[in-house]
Amino acid sequence: MVKISVVGAGMVGATLVQRLAESELGDLVMIDVVDGLPQGKALDLMESAPLCGFDVDVVGSNDYRDIESSDVVVVTAGLPRKPGMTRDDLIRINSGIIRDISSKVVEYASSAILLVVTNPLDLMTYAALKYTGFEPHRVLGMGGVLDSARFAYFIALELDCSPTDVQAMVIGSHGDMMLPLPEYTTVSGIPIRELLSSDALSRSVSRTVNAGAEIVDLLKTGSAFYAPSAAIVRMVEAVVHNQRRIMPASVYLDGKYGLKDICIGLPVRLGRGGVLDVIELDLQSETMDALHRSTDSLRTLISSLEL
Ligand code: TXD
């Protein structure tokens, strides 16, 4: 049986475990620092098994020994940015959390694929890669699948069509500098520009870039978790079932796109070994420039990590 561990039993982590259990992708372990939280959520979830009809184990724990021999470890642990906290404060706190978790993953699940969800995403993916010392194809971050799903949904709203018919692509850093790519976005194979006016397209692009903040403003406390957890499931499923699916992920680059020693969102082929390869798109020159600008700003933030 495949074993999947999820670190962080908060909104994203617990919703993810529910989705994974209900799709019977593997046996599940949910870890958190808060005593009783993962145990309580795991028990509640297992009590739904007779009703929902799934037959996998869900264990909640505060002890990393329980992640032993996991095939996939998903990291959703971290603090959200709070009032008064600077971006650098958040980076320092969350990278400390990523460092602790990385050492436990190395100790107990040294052959796992490590999927990072904690924000700021591209930096935390890079930090996890450095802290674990894992091969780059085994460490990746979830950002672009969520951003692309949001872009697809907003396009579907504009077109009044089924969101499932929209194939959208968003690359770049997971944040304000993300790059929704209309030239790689289609609806049932039809290029998006043949269906949507440029005004409607730019509305969809800007709503996509602000989508995380739109949810935070509505919720008042906390951030999105339904779509993020669904995006993580797609990635975990691609690994566990060796689907070789093509989707954007934050990945380590060693020369492709003219970029080195950085993690940023680009399309990859995802399968059992993790990142099977990074797909090189023939980007328009302004998009390539924008991608390089966002890696420049990531690089300045990397200097605030204690690596
Ligand atoms: O697209 C994406 N990548 C994202 C990222 C989409 C949505 C949320 N995104 C980020 O995921 C968000 O900015 C946070 O950094 C994480 C988790 O978000 P969530 O909404 O689940 O946060 P919660 O509900 O506060 O849960 C975090 C949990 C909480 O239960 C803490 O007790 C736990 O993390 N935590 C830890 N667990 C284990 N080990 C350590 N060290 C630890 N520290 C905190």
mmCIF file of C-alpha atoms and ligand atoms in Angstrom:
data_model
loop_
_atom_site.group_PDB
_atom_site.id
_atom_site.type_symbol
_atom_site.label_atom_id
_atom_site.label_comp_id
_atom_site.label_asym_id
_atom_site.label_seq_id
_atom_site.Cartn_x
_atom_site.Cartn_y
_atom_site.Cartn_z
ATOM 1 C CA MET A 1 0.000 0.000 0.000
ATOM 2 C CA VAL A 2 1.254 3.485 -0.879
ATOM 3 C CA LYS A 3 1.963 5.685 2.140
ATOM 4 C CA ILE A 4 1.381 9.442 2.013
ATOM 5 C CA SER A 5 2.255 11.751 4.902
ATOM 6 C CA VAL A 6 0.921 15.256 5.297
ATOM 7 C CA VAL A 7 2.725 17.603 7.656
ATOM 8 C CA GLY A 8 0.449 20.338 9.016
ATOM 9 C CA ALA A 9 -3.107 19.452 10.053
ATOM 10 C CA GLY A 10 -4.499 22.929 9.434
ATOM 11 C CA MET A 11 -7.035 23.954 6.814
ATOM 12 C CA VAL A 12 -5.049 22.841 3.764
ATOM 13 C CA GLY A 13 -3.492 19.754 5.390
ATOM 14 C CA ALA A 14 -6.689 18.340 6.880
ATOM 15 C CA THR A 15 -8.790 19.040 3.771
ATOM 16 C CA LEU A 16 -6.081 17.373 1.703
ATOM 17 C CA VAL A 17 -6.112 14.286 3.919
ATOM 18 C CA GLN A 18 -9.901 14.091 3.567
ATOM 19 C CA ARG A 19 -9.648 14.285 -0.233
ATOM 20 C CA LEU A 20 -6.842 11.711 -0.333
ATOM 21 C CA ALA A 21 -8.721 9.320 1.955
ATOM 22 C CA GLU A 22 -11.909 9.591 -0.070
ATOM 23 C CA SER A 23 -10.009 8.870 -3.265
ATOM 24 C CA GLU A 24 -8.188 5.938 -1.577
ATOM 25 C CA LEU A 25 -4.810 7.004 -2.903
ATOM 26 C CA GLY A 26 -2.939 5.355 -0.041
ATOM 27 C CA ASP A 27 -2.597 5.019 3.715
ATOM 28 C CA LEU A 28 -2.293 8.425 5.308
ATOM 29 C CA VAL A 29 -0.397 10.015 8.168
ATOM 30 C CA MET A 30 -1.137 13.564 9.341
ATOM 31 C CA ILE A 31 1.462 15.269 11.541
ATOM 32 C CA ASP A 32 1.186 18.529 13.471
ATOM 33 C CA VAL A 33 2.951 20.183 16.405
ATOM 34 C CA VAL A 34 -0.339 20.827 18.207
ATOM 35 C CA ASP A 35 -1.100 17.988 20.618
ATOM 36 C CA GLY A 36 -4.406 16.249 19.808
ATOM 37 C CA LEU A 37 -5.143 18.188 16.610
ATOM 38 C CA PRO A 38 -3.984 15.606 14.043
ATOM 39 C CA GLN A 39 -5.244 12.754 16.244
ATOM 40 C CA GLY A 40 -8.706 14.340 16.567
ATOM 41 C CA LYS A 41 -9.014 15.131 12.872
ATOM 42 C CA ALA A 42 -7.781 11.657 11.863
ATOM 43 C CA LEU A 43 -10.262 9.956 14.188
ATOM 44 C CA ASP A 44 -13.142 12.117 12.954
ATOM 45 C CA LEU A 45 -12.174 11.299 9.364
ATOM 46 C CA MET A 46 -11.902 7.536 10.034
ATOM 47 C CA GLU A 47 -15.381 7.634 11.594
ATOM 48 C CA SER A 48 -16.638 8.837 8.201
ATOM 49 C CA ALA A 49 -15.155 5.761 6.452
ATOM 50 C CA PRO A 50 -18.289 3.579 6.897
ATOM 51 C CA LEU A 51 -20.391 6.424 5.482
ATOM 52 C CA CYS A 52 -18.116 7.476 2.642
ATOM 53 C CA GLY A 53 -16.995 3.966 1.811
ATOM 54 C CA PHE A 54 -13.222 4.375 1.817
ATOM 55 C CA ASP A 55 -10.851 1.740 3.125
ATOM 56 C CA VAL A 56 -7.492 3.316 3.925
ATOM 57 C CA ASP A 57 -5.864 4.091 7.272
ATOM 58 C CA VAL A 58 -5.595 7.649 8.519
ATOM 59 C CA VAL A 59 -3.255 8.159 11.475
ATOM 60 C CA GLY A 60 -2.863 11.487 13.272
ATOM 61 C CA SER A 61 0.340 12.028 15.219
ATOM 62 C CA ASN A 62 2.825 14.466 16.733
ATOM 63 C CA ASP A 63 5.650 11.966 16.239
ATOM 64 C CA TYR A 64 7.665 12.003 13.022
ATOM 65 C CA ARG A 65 8.534 8.331 13.410
ATOM 66 C CA ASP A 66 5.050 7.733 11.987
ATOM 67 C CA ILE A 67 6.082 9.093 8.592
ATOM 68 C CA GLU A 68 8.615 6.276 8.256
ATOM 69 C CA SER A 69 8.978 4.942 4.683
ATOM 70 C CA SER A 70 6.437 7.334 3.185
ATOM 71 C CA ASP A 71 6.333 7.406 -0.602
ATOM 72 C CA VAL A 72 5.181 11.027 -0.644
ATOM 73 C CA VAL A 73 5.463 13.720 2.042
ATOM 74 C CA VAL A 74 3.398 16.892 1.601
ATOM 75 C CA VAL A 75 4.385 19.886 3.729
ATOM 76 C CA THR A 76 1.521 22.266 4.549
ATOM 77 C CA ALA A 77 2.910 23.389 7.924
ATOM 78 C CA GLY A 78 3.593 27.039 8.449
ATOM 79 C CA LEU A 79 2.327 30.317 9.718
ATOM 80 C CA PRO A 80 0.288 32.708 7.642
ATOM 81 C CA ARG A 81 1.452 36.326 7.506
ATOM 82 C CA LYS A 82 -0.064 38.196 10.460
ATOM 83 C CA PRO A 83 -0.629 41.944 10.894
ATOM 84 C CA GLY A 84 2.668 43.642 11.713
ATOM 85 C CA MET A 85 4.742 40.753 10.380
ATOM 86 C CA THR A 86 7.100 41.624 7.543
ATOM 87 C CA ARG A 87 7.673 39.367 4.568
ATOM 88 C CA ASP A 88 11.176 38.695 5.888
ATOM 89 C CA ASP A 89 9.779 37.700 9.324
ATOM 90 C CA LEU A 90 7.496 35.211 7.597
ATOM 91 C CA ILE A 91 10.353 33.822 5.527
ATOM 92 C CA ARG A 92 12.502 33.401 8.649
ATOM 93 C CA ILE A 93 9.751 31.659 10.648
ATOM 94 C CA ASN A 94 8.513 29.380 7.860
ATOM 95 C CA SER A 95 12.002 28.471 6.663
ATOM 96 C CA GLY A 96 12.788 27.443 10.269
ATOM 97 C CA ILE A 97 9.719 25.179 10.171
ATOM 98 C CA ILE A 98 10.793 23.791 6.773
ATOM 99 C CA ARG A 99 14.291 23.134 8.142
ATOM 100 C CA ASP A 100 12.933 21.126 11.121
ATOM 101 C CA ILE A 101 10.571 19.131 8.909
ATOM 102 C CA SER A 102 13.287 18.521 6.290
ATOM 103 C CA SER A 103 15.572 16.963 8.882
ATOM 104 C CA LYS A 104 12.759 14.619 9.962
ATOM 105 C CA VAL A 105 11.999 13.671 6.364
ATOM 106 C CA VAL A 106 15.677 12.854 5.813
ATOM 107 C CA GLU A 107 15.680 10.776 9.003
ATOM 108 C CA TYR A 108 12.476 8.809 8.457
ATOM 109 C CA ALA A 109 11.426 9.031 4.809
ATOM 110 C CA SER A 110 14.658 9.471 2.913
ATOM 111 C CA SER A 111 13.327 8.107 -0.365
ATOM 112 C CA ALA A 112 10.085 10.118 -0.452
ATOM 113 C CA ILE A 113 8.970 12.620 -3.036
ATOM 114 C CA LEU A 114 8.672 15.899 -1.108
ATOM 115 C CA LEU A 115 5.877 18.256 -2.124
ATOM 116 C CA VAL A 116 6.021 21.708 -0.537
ATOM 117 C CA VAL A 117 2.904 23.851 -0.119
ATOM 118 C CA THR A 118 3.983 26.322 2.583
ATOM 119 C CA ASN A 119 4.314 29.969 1.512
ATOM 120 C CA PRO A 120 6.258 31.783 0.229
ATOM 121 C CA LEU A 121 6.122 28.776 -2.042
ATOM 122 C CA ASP A 122 9.098 29.010 -4.392
ATOM 123 C CA LEU A 123 11.433 30.013 -1.576
ATOM 124 C CA MET A 124 10.227 27.252 0.742
ATOM 125 C CA THR A 125 10.630 24.698 -2.071
ATOM 126 C CA TYR A 126 14.204 25.896 -2.572
ATOM 127 C CA ALA A 127 14.815 25.788 1.195
ATOM 128 C CA ALA A 128 13.442 22.212 1.439
ATOM 129 C CA LEU A 129 15.702 21.156 -1.428
ATOM 130 C CA LYS A 130 18.768 22.614 0.276
ATOM 131 C CA TYR A 131 17.871 21.360 3.775
ATOM 132 C CA THR A 132 17.130 17.796 2.659
ATOM 133 C CA GLY A 133 19.938 17.553 0.116
ATOM 134 C CA PHE A 134 17.548 15.399 -1.965
ATOM 135 C CA GLU A 135 18.007 15.132 -5.735
ATOM 136 C CA PRO A 136 16.134 18.058 -7.365
ATOM 137 C CA HIS A 137 13.618 15.806 -9.128
ATOM 138 C CA ARG A 138 12.300 14.662 -5.704
ATOM 139 C CA VAL A 139 11.509 18.130 -4.306
ATOM 140 C CA LEU A 140 8.792 20.276 -5.858
ATOM 141 C CA GLY A 141 6.234 22.895 -4.913
ATOM 142 C CA MET A 142 2.514 23.308 -5.543
ATOM 143 C CA GLY A 143 1.511 26.740 -6.831
ATOM 144 C CA GLY A 144 0.942 26.684 -10.571
ATOM 145 C CA VAL A 145 -1.699 23.936 -10.558
ATOM 146 C CA LEU A 146 -3.813 26.075 -8.236
ATOM 147 C CA ASP A 147 -3.161 29.296 -10.158
ATOM 148 C CA SER A 148 -4.010 27.541 -13.443
ATOM 149 C CA ALA A 149 -7.245 26.137 -11.990
ATOM 150 C CA ARG A 150 -8.234 29.625 -10.892
ATOM 151 C CA PHE A 151 -7.423 31.038 -14.331
ATOM 152 C CA ALA A 152 -9.475 28.238 -15.939
ATOM 153 C CA TYR A 153 -12.429 28.962 -13.660
ATOM 154 C CA PHE A 154 -12.418 32.699 -14.380
ATOM 155 C CA ILE A 155 -12.258 32.001 -18.121
ATOM 156 C CA ALA A 156 -15.191 29.588 -17.786
ATOM 157 C CA LEU A 157 -17.156 32.328 -16.002
ATOM 158 C CA GLU A 158 -16.460 34.763 -18.853
ATOM 159 C CA LEU A 159 -17.457 32.198 -21.490
ATOM 160 C CA ASP A 160 -20.307 30.675 -19.518
ATOM 161 C CA CYS A 161 -18.890 27.232 -20.282
ATOM 162 C CA SER A 162 -17.888 24.221 -18.202
ATOM 163 C CA PRO A 163 -14.687 24.828 -16.193
ATOM 164 C CA THR A 164 -13.661 21.267 -17.049
ATOM 165 C CA ASP A 165 -13.275 22.212 -20.723
ATOM 166 C CA VAL A 166 -10.679 24.910 -19.991
ATOM 167 C CA GLN A 167 -6.980 24.025 -20.084
ATOM 168 C CA ALA A 168 -5.053 26.945 -18.626
ATOM 169 C CA MET A 169 -1.370 27.460 -17.880
ATOM 170 C CA VAL A 170 0.156 29.743 -15.263
ATOM 171 C CA ILE A 171 3.913 29.743 -14.703
ATOM 172 C CA GLY A 172 6.387 31.823 -12.701
ATOM 173 C CA SER A 173 6.537 32.497 -9.002
ATOM 174 C CA HIS A 174 3.474 31.730 -6.896
ATOM 175 C CA GLY A 175 2.576 35.292 -5.928
ATOM 176 C CA ASP A 176 2.037 38.723 -7.426
ATOM 177 C CA MET A 177 4.546 38.038 -10.183
ATOM 178 C CA MET A 178 2.859 34.878 -11.507
ATOM 179 C CA LEU A 179 2.496 34.653 -15.282
ATOM 180 C CA PRO A 180 -0.863 33.475 -16.648
ATOM 181 C CA LEU A 181 -0.173 32.444 -20.266
ATOM 182 C CA PRO A 182 -3.137 33.007 -22.652
ATOM 183 C CA GLU A 183 -0.985 31.721 -25.538
ATOM 184 C CA TYR A 184 -0.899 28.302 -23.829
ATOM 185 C CA THR A 185 -4.556 28.339 -22.773
ATOM 186 C CA THR A 186 -7.284 26.562 -24.719
ATOM 187 C CA VAL A 187 -10.938 25.555 -24.402
ATOM 188 C CA SER A 188 -11.487 22.067 -25.812
ATOM 189 C CA GLY A 189 -8.503 22.702 -28.062
ATOM 190 C CA ILE A 190 -9.655 26.157 -29.216
ATOM 191 C CA PRO A 191 -7.075 28.899 -28.547
ATOM 192 C CA ILE A 192 -8.508 31.217 -25.898
ATOM 193 C CA ARG A 193 -7.980 34.350 -28.001
ATOM 194 C CA GLU A 194 -10.468 32.990 -30.576
ATOM 195 C CA LEU A 195 -13.154 32.858 -27.906
ATOM 196 C CA LEU A 196 -12.523 35.740 -25.509
ATOM 197 C CA SER A 197 -12.128 39.471 -26.141
ATOM 198 C CA SER A 198 -8.869 40.963 -24.941
ATOM 199 C CA ASP A 199 -10.795 42.882 -22.228
ATOM 200 C CA ALA A 200 -12.358 39.702 -20.891
ATOM 201 C CA LEU A 201 -9.002 37.976 -21.051
ATOM 202 C CA SER A 202 -7.246 40.695 -19.086
ATOM 203 C CA ARG A 203 -10.043 40.609 -16.484
ATOM 204 C CA SER A 204 -9.424 36.864 -16.076
ATOM 205 C CA VAL A 205 -5.676 37.378 -15.859
ATOM 206 C CA SER A 206 -5.859 40.049 -13.184
ATOM 207 C CA ARG A 207 -8.465 38.167 -11.144
ATOM 208 C CA THR A 208 -6.144 35.128 -11.276
ATOM 209 C CA VAL A 209 -3.179 37.117 -10.004
ATOM 210 C CA ASN A 210 -5.325 38.477 -7.133
ATOM 211 C CA ALA A 211 -7.246 35.267 -6.478
ATOM 212 C CA GLY A 212 -5.474 34.349 -3.226
ATOM 213 C CA ALA A 213 -6.002 37.849 -1.804
ATOM 214 C CA GLU A 214 -9.666 37.863 -2.929
ATOM 215 C CA ILE A 215 -10.318 34.775 -0.777
ATOM 216 C CA VAL A 216 -8.337 36.151 2.190
ATOM 217 C CA ASP A 217 -10.420 39.358 2.059
ATOM 218 C CA LEU A 218 -13.665 37.387 2.070
ATOM 219 C CA LEU A 219 -12.667 34.917 4.792
ATOM 220 C CA LYS A 220 -11.143 37.605 7.082
ATOM 221 C CA THR A 221 -9.145 34.900 8.861
ATOM 222 C CA GLY A 222 -7.169 32.226 7.028
ATOM 223 C CA SER A 223 -6.675 31.611 3.349
ATOM 224 C CA ALA A 224 -7.930 29.303 0.607
ATOM 225 C CA PHE A 225 -7.953 25.566 1.183
ATOM 226 C CA TYR A 226 -10.524 23.798 -1.029
ATOM 227 C CA ALA A 227 -8.853 24.577 -4.356
ATOM 228 C CA PRO A 228 -5.301 24.304 -2.916
ATOM 229 C CA SER A 229 -6.019 20.836 -1.512
ATOM 230 C CA ALA A 230 -7.605 19.741 -4.807
ATOM 231 C CA ALA A 231 -4.502 20.954 -6.661
ATOM 232 C CA ILE A 232 -2.246 18.958 -4.327
ATOM 233 C CA VAL A 233 -4.332 15.809 -4.938
ATOM 234 C CA ARG A 234 -3.724 16.129 -8.719
ATOM 235 C CA MET A 235 0.019 16.236 -8.089
ATOM 236 C CA VAL A 236 0.100 13.412 -5.534
ATOM 237 C CA GLU A 237 -2.047 11.265 -7.836
ATOM 238 C CA ALA A 238 0.342 11.895 -10.758
ATOM 239 C CA VAL A 239 3.235 10.652 -8.610
ATOM 240 C CA VAL A 240 1.499 7.699 -6.972
ATOM 241 C CA HIS A 241 -0.024 6.397 -10.215
ATOM 242 C CA ASN A 242 2.988 7.366 -12.339
ATOM 243 C CA GLN A 243 0.620 9.280 -14.606
ATOM 244 C CA ARG A 244 3.358 11.350 -16.314
ATOM 245 C CA ARG A 245 0.944 14.276 -16.272
ATOM 246 C CA ILE A 246 2.073 17.665 -17.511
ATOM 247 C CA MET A 247 1.376 20.507 -15.129
ATOM 248 C CA PRO A 248 3.166 23.511 -13.688
ATOM 249 C CA ALA A 249 5.175 23.019 -10.483
ATOM 250 C CA SER A 250 7.843 24.916 -8.626
ATOM 251 C CA VAL A 251 11.025 23.117 -9.672
ATOM 252 C CA TYR A 252 14.759 23.470 -9.382
ATOM 253 C CA LEU A 253 16.406 24.758 -12.538
ATOM 254 C CA ASP A 254 19.909 24.047 -13.634
ATOM 255 C CA GLY A 255 20.158 25.894 -16.941
ATOM 256 C CA LYS A 256 16.745 25.516 -18.571
ATOM 257 C CA TYR A 257 15.124 28.886 -19.415
ATOM 258 C CA GLY A 258 18.588 30.366 -18.819
ATOM 259 C CA LEU A 259 18.025 29.970 -15.062
ATOM 260 C CA LYS A 260 20.254 28.282 -12.509
ATOM 261 C CA ASP A 261 20.050 27.428 -8.812
ATOM 262 C CA ILE A 262 16.502 28.665 -8.248
ATOM 263 C CA CYS A 263 13.036 27.114 -7.816
ATOM 264 C CA ILE A 264 10.171 28.616 -9.817
ATOM 265 C CA GLY A 265 6.955 27.440 -11.463
ATOM 266 C CA LEU A 266 7.283 25.861 -14.909
ATOM 267 C CA PRO A 267 5.555 22.978 -16.698
ATOM 268 C CA VAL A 268 6.900 19.575 -15.730
ATOM 269 C CA ARG A 269 6.069 15.950 -16.480
ATOM 270 C CA LEU A 270 5.166 14.395 -13.157
ATOM 271 C CA GLY A 271 5.388 10.684 -12.369
ATOM 272 C CA ARG A 272 6.613 8.151 -9.833
ATOM 273 C CA GLY A 273 10.143 9.569 -9.642
ATOM 274 C CA GLY A 274 8.772 13.088 -9.108
ATOM 275 C CA VAL A 275 9.792 15.586 -11.797
ATOM 276 C CA LEU A 276 10.532 13.443 -14.869
ATOM 277 C CA ASP A 277 11.504 16.529 -16.843
ATOM 278 C CA VAL A 278 11.007 20.260 -17.109
ATOM 279 C CA ILE A 279 9.302 21.241 -20.353
ATOM 280 C CA GLU A 280 10.922 24.141 -22.135
ATOM 281 C CA LEU A 281 8.318 26.449 -23.680
ATOM 282 C CA ASP A 282 9.201 28.775 -26.499
ATOM 283 C CA LEU A 283 8.224 31.842 -24.460
ATOM 284 C CA GLN A 284 7.630 35.260 -25.971
ATOM 285 C CA SER A 285 10.509 37.573 -25.126
ATOM 286 C CA GLU A 286 8.466 39.767 -22.731
ATOM 287 C CA THR A 287 7.274 36.676 -20.852
ATOM 288 C CA MET A 288 10.839 35.386 -20.621
ATOM 289 C CA ASP A 289 11.935 38.789 -19.302
ATOM 290 C CA ALA A 290 9.147 38.741 -16.708
ATOM 291 C CA LEU A 291 10.185 35.230 -15.635
ATOM 292 C CA HIS A 292 13.766 36.396 -15.179
ATOM 293 C CA ARG A 293 12.596 39.470 -13.222
ATOM 294 C CA SER A 294 10.683 37.291 -10.787
ATOM 295 C CA THR A 295 13.682 35.005 -10.283
ATOM 296 C CA ASP A 296 15.786 38.117 -9.564
ATOM 297 C CA SER A 297 13.410 39.103 -6.803
ATOM 298 C CA LEU A 298 13.400 35.519 -5.463
ATOM 299 C CA ARG A 299 17.191 35.558 -5.387
ATOM 300 C CA THR A 300 17.272 38.629 -3.166
ATOM 301 C CA LEU A 301 14.886 36.853 -0.770
ATOM 302 C CA ILE A 302 16.992 33.668 -0.807
ATOM 303 C CA SER A 303 19.759 35.676 0.830
ATOM 304 C CA SER A 304 17.512 36.034 3.907
ATOM 305 C CA LEU A 305 17.311 32.217 4.262
ATOM 306 C CA GLU A 306 19.750 30.561 6.638
ATOM 307 C CA LEU A 307 20.967 27.808 4.351
HETATM 308 O O1 TXD B 1 -0.772 27.412 -3.396
HETATM 309 C C1 TXD B 1 -0.217 27.270 -2.336
HETATM 310 N N1 TXD B 1 1.033 26.805 -2.291
HETATM 311 C C2 TXD B 1 -0.896 27.609 -1.065
HETATM 312 C C3 TXD B 1 -0.088 27.759 0.115
HETATM 313 C C4 TXD B 1 -2.312 27.669 -0.982
HETATM 314 C C5 TXD B 1 -2.917 27.818 0.238
HETATM 315 C C6 TXD B 1 -2.180 27.917 1.477
HETATM 316 N N2 TXD B 1 -0.773 28.094 1.298
HETATM 317 C C7 TXD B 1 0.114 28.041 2.467
HETATM 318 O O2 TXD B 1 0.009 26.754 3.086
HETATM 319 C C8 TXD B 1 -0.232 29.008 3.592
HETATM 320 O O3 TXD B 1 0.259 30.303 3.299
HETATM 321 C C9 TXD B 1 0.520 28.361 4.734
HETATM 322 O O4 TXD B 1 1.902 28.653 4.643
HETATM 323 C C10 TXD B 1 0.314 26.861 4.471
HETATM 324 C C11 TXD B 1 -0.771 26.214 5.309
HETATM 325 O O5 TXD B 1 -1.973 26.904 5.131
HETATM 326 P P1 TXD B 1 -3.253 26.555 6.075
HETATM 327 O O6 TXD B 1 -4.364 27.418 5.632
HETATM 328 O O7 TXD B 1 -3.435 25.089 6.154
HETATM 329 O O8 TXD B 1 -2.692 27.084 7.475
HETATM 330 P P2 TXD B 1 -3.178 26.653 8.938
HETATM 331 O O9 TXD B 1 -4.626 26.279 8.939
HETATM 332 O O10 TXD B 1 -2.702 27.733 9.853
HETATM 333 O O11 TXD B 1 -2.359 25.309 9.242
HETATM 334 C C12 TXD B 1 -0.999 25.266 9.418
HETATM 335 C C13 TXD B 1 -0.708 24.142 10.374
HETATM 336 C C14 TXD B 1 -1.221 24.381 11.815
HETATM 337 O O12 TXD B 1 -2.066 23.322 12.220
HETATM 338 C C15 TXD B 1 0.059 24.421 12.638
HETATM 339 O O13 TXD B 1 -0.116 23.896 13.963
HETATM 340 C C16 TXD B 1 0.979 23.566 11.811
HETATM 341 O O14 TXD B 1 0.713 23.958 10.477
HETATM 342 N N3 TXD B 1 2.409 23.725 12.100
HETATM 343 C C17 TXD B 1 3.274 22.689 12.136
HETATM 344 N N4 TXD B 1 3.087 21.379 11.914
HETATM 345 C C18 TXD B 1 4.167 20.575 12.013
HETATM 346 N N5 TXD B 1 5.405 21.033 12.304
HETATM 347 C C19 TXD B 1 5.632 22.333 12.512
HETATM 348 N N6 TXD B 1 6.862 22.763 12.793
HETATM 349 C C20 TXD B 1 4.543 23.232 12.434
HETATM 350 N N7 TXD B 1 4.392 24.570 12.585
HETATM 351 C C21 TXD B 1 3.103 24.860 12.374
#
